[in-house]
Coordinates of C-alpha atoms in Angstrom, one line a residue:
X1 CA -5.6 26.1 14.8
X2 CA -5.6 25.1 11.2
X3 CA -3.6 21.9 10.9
X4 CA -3.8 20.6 6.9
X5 CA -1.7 18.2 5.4
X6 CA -1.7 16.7 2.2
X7 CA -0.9 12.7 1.5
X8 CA -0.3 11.5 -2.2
X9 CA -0.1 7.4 -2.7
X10 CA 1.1 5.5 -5.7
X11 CA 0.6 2.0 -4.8
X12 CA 2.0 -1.0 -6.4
X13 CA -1.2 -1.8 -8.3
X14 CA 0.6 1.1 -10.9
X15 CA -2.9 2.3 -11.5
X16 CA -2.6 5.7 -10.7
X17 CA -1.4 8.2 -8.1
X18 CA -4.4 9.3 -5.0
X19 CA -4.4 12.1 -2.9
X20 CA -6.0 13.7 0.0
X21 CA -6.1 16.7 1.7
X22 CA -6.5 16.3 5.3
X23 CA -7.7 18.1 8.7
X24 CA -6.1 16.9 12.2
X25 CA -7.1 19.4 14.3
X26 CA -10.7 18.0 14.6
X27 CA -10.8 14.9 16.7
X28 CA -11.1 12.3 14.2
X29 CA -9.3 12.9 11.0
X30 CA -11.4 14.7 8.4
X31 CA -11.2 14.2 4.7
X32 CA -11.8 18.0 3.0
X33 CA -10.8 16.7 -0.4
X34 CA -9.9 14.2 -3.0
X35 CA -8.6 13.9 -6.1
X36 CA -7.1 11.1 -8.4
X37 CA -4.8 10.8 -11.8
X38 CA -4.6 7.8 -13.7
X39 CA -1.3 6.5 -14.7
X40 CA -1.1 6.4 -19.3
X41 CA -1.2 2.6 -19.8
X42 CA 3.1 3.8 -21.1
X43 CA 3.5 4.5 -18.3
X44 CA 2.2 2.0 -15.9
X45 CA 4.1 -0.2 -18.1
X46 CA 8.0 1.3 -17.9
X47 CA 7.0 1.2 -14.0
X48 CA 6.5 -2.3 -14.1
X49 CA 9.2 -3.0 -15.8
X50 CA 11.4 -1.0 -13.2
X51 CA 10.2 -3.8 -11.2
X52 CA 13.1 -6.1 -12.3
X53 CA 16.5 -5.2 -14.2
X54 CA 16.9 -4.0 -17.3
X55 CA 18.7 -1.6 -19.9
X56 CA 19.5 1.5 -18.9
X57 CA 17.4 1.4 -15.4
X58 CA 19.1 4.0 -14.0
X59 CA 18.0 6.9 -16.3
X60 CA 14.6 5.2 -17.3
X61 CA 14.3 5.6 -13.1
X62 CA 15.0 9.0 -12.9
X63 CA 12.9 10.0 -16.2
X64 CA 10.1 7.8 -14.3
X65 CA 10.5 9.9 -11.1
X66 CA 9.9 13.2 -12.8
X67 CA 7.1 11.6 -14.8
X68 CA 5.7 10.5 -11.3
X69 CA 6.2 13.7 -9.8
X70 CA 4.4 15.6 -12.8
X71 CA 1.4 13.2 -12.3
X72 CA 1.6 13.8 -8.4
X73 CA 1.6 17.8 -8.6
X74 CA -1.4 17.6 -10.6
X75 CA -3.3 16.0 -8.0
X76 CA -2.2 18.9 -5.5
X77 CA -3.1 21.4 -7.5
X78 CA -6.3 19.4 -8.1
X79 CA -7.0 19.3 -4.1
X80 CA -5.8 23.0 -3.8
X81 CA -8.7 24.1 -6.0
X82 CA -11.4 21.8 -3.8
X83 CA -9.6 23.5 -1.2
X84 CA -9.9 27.2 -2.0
X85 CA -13.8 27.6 -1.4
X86 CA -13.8 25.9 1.8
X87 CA -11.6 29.0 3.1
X88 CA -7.7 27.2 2.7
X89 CA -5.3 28.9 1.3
X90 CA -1.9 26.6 -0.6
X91 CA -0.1 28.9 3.0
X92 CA -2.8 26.8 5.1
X93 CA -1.4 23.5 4.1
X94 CA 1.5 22.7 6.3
X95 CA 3.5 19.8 4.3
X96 CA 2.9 16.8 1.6
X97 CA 3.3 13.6 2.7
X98 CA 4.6 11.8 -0.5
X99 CA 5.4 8.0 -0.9
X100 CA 6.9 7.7 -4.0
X101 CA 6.3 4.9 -6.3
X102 CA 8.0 1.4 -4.7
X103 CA 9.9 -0.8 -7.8
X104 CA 11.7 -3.0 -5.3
X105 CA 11.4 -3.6 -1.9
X106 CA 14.4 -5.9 -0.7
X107 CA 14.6 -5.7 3.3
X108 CA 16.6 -8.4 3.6
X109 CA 19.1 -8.3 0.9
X110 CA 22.1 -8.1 2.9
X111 CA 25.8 -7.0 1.7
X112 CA 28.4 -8.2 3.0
X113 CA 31.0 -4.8 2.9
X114 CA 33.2 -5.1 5.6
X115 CA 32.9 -0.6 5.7
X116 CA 28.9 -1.5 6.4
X117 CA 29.9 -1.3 9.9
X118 CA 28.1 -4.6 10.2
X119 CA 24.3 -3.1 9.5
X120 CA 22.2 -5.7 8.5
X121 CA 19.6 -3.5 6.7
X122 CA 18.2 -4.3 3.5
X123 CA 17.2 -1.6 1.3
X124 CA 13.8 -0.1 -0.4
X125 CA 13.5 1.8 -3.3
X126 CA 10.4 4.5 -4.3
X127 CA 10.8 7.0 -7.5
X128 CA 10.1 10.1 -6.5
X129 CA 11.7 13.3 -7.3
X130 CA 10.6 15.3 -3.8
X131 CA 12.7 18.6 -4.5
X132 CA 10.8 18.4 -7.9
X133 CA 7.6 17.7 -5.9
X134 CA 8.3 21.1 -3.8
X135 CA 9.4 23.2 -6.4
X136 CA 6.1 22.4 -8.7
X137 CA 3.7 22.6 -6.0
X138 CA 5.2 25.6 -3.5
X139 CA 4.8 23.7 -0.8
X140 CA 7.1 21.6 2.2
X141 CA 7.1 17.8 1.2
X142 CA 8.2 14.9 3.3
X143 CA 9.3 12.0 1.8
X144 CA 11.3 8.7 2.3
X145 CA 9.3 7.7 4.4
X146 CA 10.8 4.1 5.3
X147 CA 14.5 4.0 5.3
X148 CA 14.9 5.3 8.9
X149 CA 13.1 2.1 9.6
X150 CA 15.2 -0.5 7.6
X151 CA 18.4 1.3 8.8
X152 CA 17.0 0.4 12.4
X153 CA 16.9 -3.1 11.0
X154 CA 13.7 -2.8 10.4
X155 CA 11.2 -3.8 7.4
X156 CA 10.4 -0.8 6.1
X157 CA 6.4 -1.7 5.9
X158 CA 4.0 -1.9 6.5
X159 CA 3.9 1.7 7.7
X160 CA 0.3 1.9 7.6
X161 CA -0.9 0.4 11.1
X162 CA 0.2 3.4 13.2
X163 CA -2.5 5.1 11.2
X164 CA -4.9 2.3 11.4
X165 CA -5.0 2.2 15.3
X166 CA -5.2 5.9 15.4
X167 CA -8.3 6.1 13.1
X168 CA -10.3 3.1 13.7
X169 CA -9.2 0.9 17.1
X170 CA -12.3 0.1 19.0
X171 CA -11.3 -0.3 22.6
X172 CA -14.1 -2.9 22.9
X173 CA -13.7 -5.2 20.0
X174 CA -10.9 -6.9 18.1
X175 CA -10.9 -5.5 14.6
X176 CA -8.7 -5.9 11.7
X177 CA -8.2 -3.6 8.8
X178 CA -7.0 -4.9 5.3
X179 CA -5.3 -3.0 2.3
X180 CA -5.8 -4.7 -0.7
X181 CA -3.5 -3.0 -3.0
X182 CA -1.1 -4.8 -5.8
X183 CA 0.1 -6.0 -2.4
X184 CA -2.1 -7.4 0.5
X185 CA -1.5 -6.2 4.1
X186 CA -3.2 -6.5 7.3
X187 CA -3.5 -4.5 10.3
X188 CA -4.6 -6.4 13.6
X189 CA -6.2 -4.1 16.4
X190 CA -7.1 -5.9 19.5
X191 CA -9.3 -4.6 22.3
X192 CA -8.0 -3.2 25.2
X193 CA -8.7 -6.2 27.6
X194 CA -6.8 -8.7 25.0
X195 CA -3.2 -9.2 25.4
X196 CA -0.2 -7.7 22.7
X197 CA -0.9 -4.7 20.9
X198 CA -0.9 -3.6 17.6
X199 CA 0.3 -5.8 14.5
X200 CA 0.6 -5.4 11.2
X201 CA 2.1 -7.3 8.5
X202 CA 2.3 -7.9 4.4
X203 CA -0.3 -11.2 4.0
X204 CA 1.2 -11.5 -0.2
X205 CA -0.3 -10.5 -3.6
X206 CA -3.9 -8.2 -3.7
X207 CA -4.8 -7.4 -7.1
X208 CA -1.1 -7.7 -8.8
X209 CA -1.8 -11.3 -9.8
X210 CA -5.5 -10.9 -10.7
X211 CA -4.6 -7.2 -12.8
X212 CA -2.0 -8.9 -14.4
X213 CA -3.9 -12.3 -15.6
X214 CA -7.0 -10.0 -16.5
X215 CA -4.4 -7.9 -18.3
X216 CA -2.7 -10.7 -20.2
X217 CA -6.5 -12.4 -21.3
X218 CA -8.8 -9.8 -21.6
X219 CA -6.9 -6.6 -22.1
X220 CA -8.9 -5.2 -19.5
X221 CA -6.4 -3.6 -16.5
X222 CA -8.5 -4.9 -14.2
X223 CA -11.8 -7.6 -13.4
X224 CA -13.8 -4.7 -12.9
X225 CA -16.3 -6.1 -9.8
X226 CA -14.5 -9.8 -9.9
X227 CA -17.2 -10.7 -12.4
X228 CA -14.5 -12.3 -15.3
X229 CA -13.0 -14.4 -11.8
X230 CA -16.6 -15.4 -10.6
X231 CA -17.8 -16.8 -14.2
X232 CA -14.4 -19.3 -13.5
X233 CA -13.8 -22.2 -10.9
X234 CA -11.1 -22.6 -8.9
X235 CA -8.8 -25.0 -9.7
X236 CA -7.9 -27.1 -6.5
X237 CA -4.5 -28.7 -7.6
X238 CA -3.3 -25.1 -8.8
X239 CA -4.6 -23.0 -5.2
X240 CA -3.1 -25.4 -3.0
X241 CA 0.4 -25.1 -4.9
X242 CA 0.4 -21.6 -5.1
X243 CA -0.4 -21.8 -1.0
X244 CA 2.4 -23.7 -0.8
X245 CA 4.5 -20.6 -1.5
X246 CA 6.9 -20.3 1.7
X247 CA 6.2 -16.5 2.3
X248 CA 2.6 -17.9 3.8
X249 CA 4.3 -19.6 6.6
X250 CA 6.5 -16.7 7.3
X251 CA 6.5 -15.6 10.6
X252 CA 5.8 -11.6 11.3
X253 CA 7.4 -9.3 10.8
X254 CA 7.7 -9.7 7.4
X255 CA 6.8 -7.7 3.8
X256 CA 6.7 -8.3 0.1
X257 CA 5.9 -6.8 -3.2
X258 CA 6.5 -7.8 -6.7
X259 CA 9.9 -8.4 -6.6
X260 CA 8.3 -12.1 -5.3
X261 CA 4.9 -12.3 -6.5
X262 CA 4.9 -10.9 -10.4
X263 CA 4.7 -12.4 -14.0
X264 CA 7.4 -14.9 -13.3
X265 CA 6.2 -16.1 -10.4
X266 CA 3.1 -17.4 -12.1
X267 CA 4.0 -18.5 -14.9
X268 CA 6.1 -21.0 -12.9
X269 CA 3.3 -22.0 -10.9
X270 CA 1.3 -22.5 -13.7
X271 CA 3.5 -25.2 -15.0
X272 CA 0.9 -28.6 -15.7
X273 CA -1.9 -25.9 -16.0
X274 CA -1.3 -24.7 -18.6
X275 CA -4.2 -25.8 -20.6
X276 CA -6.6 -24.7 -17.9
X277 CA -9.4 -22.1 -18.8
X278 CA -8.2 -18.2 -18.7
X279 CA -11.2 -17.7 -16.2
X280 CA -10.7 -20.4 -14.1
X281 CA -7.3 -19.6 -13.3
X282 CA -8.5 -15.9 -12.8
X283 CA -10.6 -17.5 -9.9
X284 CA -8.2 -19.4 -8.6
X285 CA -5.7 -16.4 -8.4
X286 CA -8.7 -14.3 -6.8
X287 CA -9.4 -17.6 -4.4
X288 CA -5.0 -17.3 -3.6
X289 CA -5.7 -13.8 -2.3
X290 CA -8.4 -14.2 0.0
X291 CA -6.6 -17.0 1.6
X292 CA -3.8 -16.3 2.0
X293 CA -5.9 -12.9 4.0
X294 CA -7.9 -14.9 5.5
X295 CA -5.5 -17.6 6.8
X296 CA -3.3 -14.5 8.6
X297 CA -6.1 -13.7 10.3
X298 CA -7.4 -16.6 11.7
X299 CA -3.7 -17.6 12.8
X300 CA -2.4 -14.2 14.6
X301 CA -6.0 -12.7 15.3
X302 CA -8.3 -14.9 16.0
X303 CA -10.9 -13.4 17.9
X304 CA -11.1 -10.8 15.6
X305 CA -14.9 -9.8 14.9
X306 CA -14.9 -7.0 12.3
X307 CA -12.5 -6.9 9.2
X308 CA -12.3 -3.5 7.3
X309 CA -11.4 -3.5 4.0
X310 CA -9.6 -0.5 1.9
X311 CA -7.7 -0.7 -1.3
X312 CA -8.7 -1.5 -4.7
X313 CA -9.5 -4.6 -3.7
X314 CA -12.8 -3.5 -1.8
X315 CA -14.3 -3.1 -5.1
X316 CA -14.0 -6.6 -6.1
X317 CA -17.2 -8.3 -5.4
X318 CA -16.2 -11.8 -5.6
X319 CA -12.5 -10.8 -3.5
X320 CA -15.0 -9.7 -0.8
X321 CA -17.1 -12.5 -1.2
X322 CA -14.3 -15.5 -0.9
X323 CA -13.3 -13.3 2.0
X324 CA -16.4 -13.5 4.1
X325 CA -16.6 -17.2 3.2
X326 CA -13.1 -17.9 4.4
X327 CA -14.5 -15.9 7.4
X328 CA -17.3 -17.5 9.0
X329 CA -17.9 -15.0 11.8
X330 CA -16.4 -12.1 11.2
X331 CA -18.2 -9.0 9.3
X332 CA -16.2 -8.1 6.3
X333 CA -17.3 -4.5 5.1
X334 CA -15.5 -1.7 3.2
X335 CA -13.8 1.0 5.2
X336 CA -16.6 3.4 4.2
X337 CA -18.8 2.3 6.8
X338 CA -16.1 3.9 9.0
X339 CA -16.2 7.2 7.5
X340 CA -13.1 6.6 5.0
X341 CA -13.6 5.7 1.6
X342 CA -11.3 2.7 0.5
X343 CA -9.2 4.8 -1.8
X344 CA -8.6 7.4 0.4
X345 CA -7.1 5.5 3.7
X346 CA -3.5 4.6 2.4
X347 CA -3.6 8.9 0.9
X348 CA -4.1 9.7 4.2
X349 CA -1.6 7.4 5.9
X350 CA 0.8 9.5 4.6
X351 CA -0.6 12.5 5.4
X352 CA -0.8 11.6 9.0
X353 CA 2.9 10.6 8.7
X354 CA 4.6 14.3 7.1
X355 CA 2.6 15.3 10.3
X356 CA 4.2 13.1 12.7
X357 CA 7.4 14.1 11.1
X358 CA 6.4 17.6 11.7
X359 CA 5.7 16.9 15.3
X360 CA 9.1 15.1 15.3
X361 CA 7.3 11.8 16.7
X362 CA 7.7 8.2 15.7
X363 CA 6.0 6.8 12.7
X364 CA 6.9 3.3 12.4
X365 CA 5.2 0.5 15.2
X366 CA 8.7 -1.8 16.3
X367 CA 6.1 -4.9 16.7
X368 CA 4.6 -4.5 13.2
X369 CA 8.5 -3.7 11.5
X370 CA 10.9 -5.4 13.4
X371 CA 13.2 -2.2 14.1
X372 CA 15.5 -1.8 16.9
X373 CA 13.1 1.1 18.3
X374 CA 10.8 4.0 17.1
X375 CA 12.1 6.2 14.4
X376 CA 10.8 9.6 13.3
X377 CA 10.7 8.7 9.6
X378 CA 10.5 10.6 6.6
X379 CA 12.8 13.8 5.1
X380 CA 12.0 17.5 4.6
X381 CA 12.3 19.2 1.3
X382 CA 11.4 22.6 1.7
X383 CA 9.4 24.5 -0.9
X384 CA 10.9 27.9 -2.7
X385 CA 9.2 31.3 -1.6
X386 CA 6.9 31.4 -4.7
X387 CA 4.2 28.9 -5.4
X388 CA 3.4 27.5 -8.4
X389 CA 0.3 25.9 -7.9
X390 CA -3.0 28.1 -7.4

């Protein structure tokens, strides 16, 4: 029985949105298409500046959403045409998983209204405009995808573990798989025979500190490869400070974004550096990442033999590089060699969660978020009777 789903992912590297469409009635997930749209450099801007508070937010947010949404249905209709040779109809495709676009993530920013009923949940916040999204498209789309988690006192992310286990667990071997998005996070799979299951956690910044020094000194969005980072050296003074960051020694569960590490951040740990070279700072903030990975998994995963990498960041030679020198031991190798191309994983998380939503099961993994219990997550917006999309 034909069982399609679609997942779109706007990460917080504000590159661009990805999506997949995907096949679960085959016993591995299947990838049957791909497609991508780059975000306008305008536009990757007025989301970054959503980040953090400004004039008129609340408008500029909504405008945003519909942008967002515009950029997302392109991508469907995109997959729908890859879609249409291989015998699937837009009727085939049972529901959009859609994340939204995050510009703050604050699980633990607590209120203190005494009508709050004492709920200690923080709150999340993705653009997204999913009736939009369903109207533009003609199809079911499932969205909001973490508040059912923080309202269970949860952390609202990573979501993406559930999806890791399910795809590439090796009952034999400890394995981890890492997303190296604007935002790092790591998924640790043990083996059957080792004690604790599955955990998953937010290690800090993946490419948001590197895109945005590359940005600021080159005018380049990103070190294409690492190669501007690996003509630098790392500053010693400046890595260790920057590892001194308190959200290291966190303990799990736990999550970030850019409402901690982003421009401002930086810039105050750059204070006495100042006069350092552009590129040597860009290694050090390359170095910072692969740490701070690195560290995580040495302390909560020890014997952990095989690291998979997905994300932007698998493209950045000396990223991977510092990695599998931090990580005497371990193979560090891109997703691909797993049959899922880096860019296409965190797609097809969400995919895989409008279909658990579908199947009314649990998405989120209580060890990896810290919520009271398993929650179905996510919301149905149902399409109109007449599609828009081919």
């Amino acid at each position: 029985m034909a069982d399609y789903y679609i997942g779109l992912m706007s990460g917080t590297s504000l590159d661009g949105a990805d999506g997949v469409l995907v096949d679960f009635s085959v016993s591995a997930p299947r990838v049957l298409a791909s497609a991508s749209a780059p975000f306008s450099s305008t536009f990757q801007a007025e989301l970054l500046a959503l980040n953090t508070a400004g004039h008129n937010e609340l408008h500029r947010a909504a405008l945003a959403a519909n942008q967002l949404v515009g950029v997302y249905a392109q991508v469907v209709q995109a997959l729908l045409e890859q879609a249409i040779p291989q015998g699937i109809t837009p009727g085939d495709v049972l529901a959009i998983g859609a994340h939204g676009q995050t510009v703050r993530h604050r699980p633990q920013e607590f209120g203190d209204d005494p009508l709050s009923g004492g709920s200690n949940a923080g709150y999340t916040l993705q653009l997204n405009n999913s009736a939009l999204l369903a109207e533009l498209t003609g199809l079911d789309v499932v969205a909001d995808f973490r508040s059912a988690d923080l309202a269970a006192g949860g952390q609202g992310a990573p979501l993406v573990p559930a999806f890791h286990h399910a795809v590439f667990a090796q009952p034999a071997r400890s394995i981890a798989v890492l997303n190296i998005g604007g935002i790092s996070n790591l998924t640790l799979l043990p083996a059957q025979q080792e004690r604790g299951g599955v955990q998953g956690f937010d290690c800090g910044p993946g490419n948001a500190l590197m895109d945005l020094w590359c940005l600021r000194h080159t005018g380049q969005a990103y070190d294409a490869k690492g190669s501007w980072g690996a003509s630098g050296a790392v500053i010693p003074g400046l890595l260790a400070r920057l590892l001194a960051e308190p959200y290291f020694d966190k303990i799990p569960p736990k999550s970030t974004g850019r409402d901690l590490f982003n421009a401002a951040w930086l810039t105050a740990q750059l204070q006495g550096f100042e006069s350092s070279p552009a590129q040597d700072v860009q290694a050090t903030v390359t170095a910072l990442t692969a740490q701070a990975c690195a560290r995580d998994l040495l302390r909560h995963a020890p014997r952990t033999t095989e690291l998979l990498v997905c994300g932007g960041g698998a493209f950045n030679d000396e990223l991977m590089r510092k990695l599998a020198l931090a990580l005497p031991g371990v193979t560090v190798q891109s997703t691909a060699r797993h049959g899922l191309p880096p860019l296409q994983v965190e797609a097809a998380a969400f995919a895989w969660l409008a279909r658990a939503w579908h199947q009314q099961l649990p998405g989120n993994l209580v060890a990896v978020t810290g919520a009271k219990g398993p929650r179905v997550l996510g919301a149905m917006y149902l399409a109109p009777t007449v599609a828009h999309c081919v």
